[in-house]
Amino acid sequence: MANNIVSLDSLDIKIADFISEITKLDQSKVLVSFIPKGQKFGSYGENICYVKFYNENDERQMYKQRTTKYDSESETNTITQSTMRTLMLHLVLYGPNSGELAALINESLYTNKGKDFLYSNNLSLIPDRTSFPFKSYEEIGGRWWQREDVKLYFYNSISIEEVVGTISELDITIDRQ
């Protein structure tokens, strides 16, 4: 049985690597938020990005598609059930270039490289639900840090498979009384 359900933790790591590559930020500066051992933080004046995927409630996940494929060699049917879940990616960027980096990340998802990344991870960007980077300031350790928040929404196709045998013979007796 081959299932295609990628964990959100796995997607966090993949998007962090992708963001590190396109922004040219060192991997130690693109971090997953809310890790079990506590959060690392950068020094004042350096750029840093936090990433985290979340499940979104969406009625699309209720609908299932099923396909059946028969294998004559093994005389089995493979039933594949698919659905679509909606995910929200929350990015929090700090540092003097946080605005430019947030825009770069947002725009890069529409490039060929971005589309290839999304396609290879069964993600499809939902442009009309994507928010533009939101700039704010946050006090950390007595200093004001520039902060940019970006929320990106994606559809993520998932599927499960089940292999079932076929009826090879049947003995039917009709009793007429």
mmCIF file of C-alpha atoms in Angstrom:
data_model
loop_
_atom_site.group_PDB
_atom_site.id
_atom_site.type_symbol
_atom_site.label_atom_id
_atom_site.label_comp_id
_atom_site.label_asym_id
_atom_site.label_seq_id
_atom_site.Cartn_x
_atom_site.Cartn_y
_atom_site.Cartn_z
ATOM 1 C CA MET A 1 0.000 0.000 0.000
ATOM 2 C CA ALA A 2 1.473 3.369 -1.062
ATOM 3 C CA ASN A 3 0.115 6.423 0.713
ATOM 4 C CA ASN A 4 0.806 9.966 -0.365
ATOM 5 C CA ILE A 5 0.384 12.021 2.805
ATOM 6 C CA VAL A 6 3.295 14.301 3.617
ATOM 7 C CA SER A 7 3.500 15.525 7.208
ATOM 8 C CA LEU A 8 3.414 19.252 7.877
ATOM 9 C CA ASP A 9 6.734 18.956 9.720
ATOM 10 C CA SER A 10 8.296 17.532 6.553
ATOM 11 C CA LEU A 11 6.820 20.364 4.476
ATOM 12 C CA ASP A 12 8.228 22.883 6.990
ATOM 13 C CA ILE A 13 11.732 21.578 6.344
ATOM 14 C CA LYS A 14 11.274 21.500 2.566
ATOM 15 C CA ILE A 15 9.970 25.078 2.400
ATOM 16 C CA ALA A 16 12.764 26.256 4.725
ATOM 17 C CA ASP A 17 15.346 24.754 2.356
ATOM 18 C CA PHE A 18 13.605 26.332 -0.652
ATOM 19 C CA ILE A 19 13.468 29.757 1.035
ATOM 20 C CA SER A 20 17.127 29.503 2.011
ATOM 21 C CA GLU A 21 18.006 28.763 -1.611
ATOM 22 C CA ILE A 22 16.028 31.611 -3.201
ATOM 23 C CA THR A 23 16.871 34.274 -0.596
ATOM 24 C CA LYS A 24 20.514 33.227 -0.256
ATOM 25 C CA LEU A 25 20.047 33.243 3.532
ATOM 26 C CA ASP A 26 22.161 30.712 5.405
ATOM 27 C CA GLN A 27 20.117 27.672 6.467
ATOM 28 C CA SER A 28 20.741 28.628 10.095
ATOM 29 C CA LYS A 29 18.729 31.817 9.388
ATOM 30 C CA VAL A 30 15.665 30.055 7.937
ATOM 31 C CA LEU A 31 14.106 28.173 10.815
ATOM 32 C CA VAL A 32 10.990 26.162 11.585
ATOM 33 C CA SER A 33 8.803 27.891 14.199
ATOM 34 C CA PHE A 34 7.770 26.242 17.461
ATOM 35 C CA ILE A 35 10.287 23.414 17.526
ATOM 36 C CA PRO A 36 10.170 21.129 20.606
ATOM 37 C CA LYS A 37 13.574 22.207 21.968
ATOM 38 C CA GLY A 38 12.748 25.932 21.869
ATOM 39 C CA GLN A 39 13.287 28.646 19.330
ATOM 40 C CA LYS A 40 16.651 30.019 18.246
ATOM 41 C CA PHE A 41 16.882 33.712 17.524
ATOM 42 C CA GLY A 42 19.290 35.878 15.596
ATOM 43 C CA SER A 43 21.292 38.924 16.550
ATOM 44 C CA TYR A 44 19.924 42.412 16.170
ATOM 45 C CA GLY A 45 20.364 43.704 12.634
ATOM 46 C CA GLU A 46 20.528 40.333 10.863
ATOM 47 C CA ASN A 47 17.866 38.840 8.622
ATOM 48 C CA ILE A 48 16.064 35.749 9.813
ATOM 49 C CA CYS A 49 12.962 33.861 8.617
ATOM 50 C CA TYR A 50 10.633 31.515 10.504
ATOM 51 C CA VAL A 51 8.343 29.096 8.646
ATOM 52 C CA LYS A 52 5.373 26.991 9.742
ATOM 53 C CA PHE A 53 2.620 25.114 7.866
ATOM 54 C CA TYR A 54 -0.857 24.747 9.407
ATOM 55 C CA ASN A 55 -3.952 22.791 8.369
ATOM 56 C CA GLU A 56 -6.889 24.988 7.435
ATOM 57 C CA ASN A 57 -10.499 23.880 7.805
ATOM 58 C CA ASP A 58 -11.884 23.492 4.326
ATOM 59 C CA GLU A 59 -14.911 21.605 3.021
ATOM 60 C CA ARG A 60 -12.868 20.251 0.088
ATOM 61 C CA GLN A 61 -11.333 17.705 2.429
ATOM 62 C CA MET A 62 -14.748 16.069 2.862
ATOM 63 C CA TYR A 63 -14.944 15.127 -0.806
ATOM 64 C CA LYS A 64 -13.175 11.967 -1.916
ATOM 65 C CA GLN A 65 -12.314 10.678 -5.353
ATOM 66 C CA ARG A 66 -11.845 6.973 -5.891
ATOM 67 C CA THR A 67 -10.265 5.133 -8.759
ATOM 68 C CA THR A 68 -9.850 1.393 -9.205
ATOM 69 C CA LYS A 69 -7.123 -0.231 -11.268
ATOM 70 C CA TYR A 70 -7.163 -3.956 -12.002
ATOM 71 C CA ASP A 71 -3.885 -5.921 -12.263
ATOM 72 C CA SER A 72 -4.521 -9.083 -14.300
ATOM 73 C CA GLU A 73 -1.181 -10.607 -13.337
ATOM 74 C CA SER A 74 -1.859 -10.603 -9.587
ATOM 75 C CA GLU A 75 -5.643 -10.543 -9.992
ATOM 76 C CA THR A 76 -5.956 -7.661 -7.548
ATOM 77 C CA ASN A 77 -7.576 -4.256 -7.579
ATOM 78 C CA THR A 78 -5.767 -1.165 -6.350
ATOM 79 C CA ILE A 79 -8.234 1.358 -4.981
ATOM 80 C CA THR A 80 -6.834 4.889 -4.707
ATOM 81 C CA GLN A 81 -8.732 7.440 -2.662
ATOM 82 C CA SER A 82 -7.744 11.089 -3.084
ATOM 83 C CA THR A 83 -8.723 14.335 -1.428
ATOM 84 C CA MET A 84 -7.506 17.900 -1.213
ATOM 85 C CA ARG A 85 -6.484 19.636 1.987
ATOM 86 C CA THR A 86 -5.855 23.340 2.425
ATOM 87 C CA LEU A 87 -2.663 24.471 4.127
ATOM 88 C CA MET A 88 -1.577 27.882 5.376
ATOM 89 C CA LEU A 89 2.116 28.766 5.438
ATOM 90 C CA HIS A 90 2.949 31.499 7.934
ATOM 91 C CA LEU A 91 6.270 33.246 7.395
ATOM 92 C CA VAL A 92 7.703 35.658 9.953
ATOM 93 C CA LEU A 93 10.780 37.597 8.862
ATOM 94 C CA TYR A 94 12.945 39.862 11.014
ATOM 95 C CA GLY A 95 15.776 42.156 10.051
ATOM 96 C CA PRO A 96 16.641 45.181 7.957
ATOM 97 C CA ASN A 97 15.798 43.417 4.658
ATOM 98 C CA SER A 98 12.704 41.585 5.888
ATOM 99 C CA GLY A 99 10.396 43.507 3.524
ATOM 100 C CA GLU A 100 12.462 42.761 0.435
ATOM 101 C CA LEU A 101 12.909 39.120 1.453
ATOM 102 C CA ALA A 102 9.165 38.692 2.058
ATOM 103 C CA ALA A 103 8.425 40.117 -1.397
ATOM 104 C CA LEU A 104 11.111 37.910 -2.969
ATOM 105 C CA ILE A 105 9.657 34.770 -1.382
ATOM 106 C CA ASN A 106 6.111 35.696 -2.394
ATOM 107 C CA GLU A 107 7.082 36.490 -5.991
ATOM 108 C CA SER A 108 9.389 33.458 -6.345
ATOM 109 C CA LEU A 109 6.463 31.075 -5.980
ATOM 110 C CA TYR A 110 5.209 32.278 -9.392
ATOM 111 C CA THR A 111 8.495 31.580 -11.189
ATOM 112 C CA ASN A 112 9.352 28.326 -12.962
ATOM 113 C CA LYS A 113 11.610 27.310 -10.070
ATOM 114 C CA GLY A 114 8.821 28.034 -7.588
ATOM 115 C CA LYS A 115 6.229 26.174 -9.640
ATOM 116 C CA ASP A 116 8.569 23.171 -9.929
ATOM 117 C CA PHE A 117 9.051 23.167 -6.154
ATOM 118 C CA LEU A 118 5.304 23.344 -5.541
ATOM 119 C CA TYR A 119 4.506 20.671 -8.130
ATOM 120 C CA SER A 120 7.095 18.252 -6.738
ATOM 121 C CA ASN A 121 5.523 18.607 -3.281
ATOM 122 C CA ASN A 122 1.868 18.301 -4.412
ATOM 123 C CA LEU A 123 1.225 21.943 -3.534
ATOM 124 C CA SER A 124 -0.827 24.419 -5.516
ATOM 125 C CA LEU A 125 -0.742 28.091 -4.535
ATOM 126 C CA ILE A 126 -4.101 29.791 -3.949
ATOM 127 C CA PRO A 127 -3.314 33.333 -5.141
ATOM 128 C CA ASP A 128 -6.604 34.941 -4.121
ATOM 129 C CA ARG A 129 -6.115 33.887 -0.483
ATOM 130 C CA THR A 130 -2.496 34.988 -0.257
ATOM 131 C CA SER A 131 -1.877 38.099 1.805
ATOM 132 C CA PHE A 132 0.695 40.705 0.933
ATOM 133 C CA PRO A 133 3.592 41.059 3.388
ATOM 134 C CA PHE A 134 2.469 42.959 6.494
ATOM 135 C CA LYS A 135 5.092 45.187 8.120
ATOM 136 C CA SER A 136 5.175 45.792 11.851
ATOM 137 C CA TYR A 137 7.697 46.319 14.628
ATOM 138 C CA GLU A 138 8.244 44.048 17.600
ATOM 139 C CA GLU A 139 10.118 44.815 20.801
ATOM 140 C CA ILE A 140 12.624 42.092 21.594
ATOM 141 C CA GLY A 141 15.154 42.503 24.374
ATOM 142 C CA GLY A 142 14.510 46.246 24.672
ATOM 143 C CA ARG A 143 15.049 46.893 20.923
ATOM 144 C CA TRP A 144 12.563 47.361 18.126
ATOM 145 C CA TRP A 145 12.912 44.811 15.331
ATOM 146 C CA GLN A 146 11.431 45.234 11.875
ATOM 147 C CA ARG A 147 9.030 42.355 11.218
ATOM 148 C CA GLU A 148 7.199 41.141 8.105
ATOM 149 C CA ASP A 149 4.427 38.556 8.199
ATOM 150 C CA VAL A 150 3.281 36.669 5.105
ATOM 151 C CA LYS A 151 0.482 34.121 4.923
ATOM 152 C CA LEU A 152 0.365 31.885 1.859
ATOM 153 C CA TYR A 153 -2.360 29.336 1.186
ATOM 154 C CA PHE A 154 -2.009 26.093 -0.750
ATOM 155 C CA TYR A 155 -4.057 23.133 -1.839
ATOM 156 C CA ASN A 156 -2.269 19.881 -1.065
ATOM 157 C CA SER A 157 -3.407 16.678 -2.742
ATOM 158 C CA ILE A 158 -3.193 13.559 -0.621
ATOM 159 C CA SER A 159 -4.116 9.973 -1.412
ATOM 160 C CA ILE A 160 -4.164 6.512 0.073
ATOM 161 C CA GLU A 161 -4.129 3.145 -1.673
ATOM 162 C CA GLU A 162 -5.614 -0.193 -0.776
ATOM 163 C CA VAL A 163 -4.962 -3.441 -2.647
ATOM 164 C CA VAL A 164 -7.824 -5.905 -2.536
ATOM 165 C CA GLY A 165 -8.224 -9.314 -4.057
ATOM 166 C CA THR A 166 -10.904 -10.325 -6.508
ATOM 167 C CA ILE A 167 -13.464 -13.071 -6.272
ATOM 168 C CA SER A 168 -11.832 -16.026 -7.999
ATOM 169 C CA GLU A 169 -14.611 -18.564 -7.652
ATOM 170 C CA LEU A 170 -18.079 -18.678 -6.278
ATOM 171 C CA ASP A 171 -20.283 -21.602 -5.339
ATOM 172 C CA ILE A 172 -23.949 -20.658 -5.428
ATOM 173 C CA THR A 173 -26.630 -23.101 -4.416
ATOM 174 C CA ILE A 174 -30.268 -22.243 -4.883
ATOM 175 C CA ASP A 175 -32.578 -24.093 -2.575
ATOM 176 C CA ARG A 176 -36.142 -24.137 -3.916
ATOM 177 C CA GLN A 177 -38.564 -25.366 -1.373
#
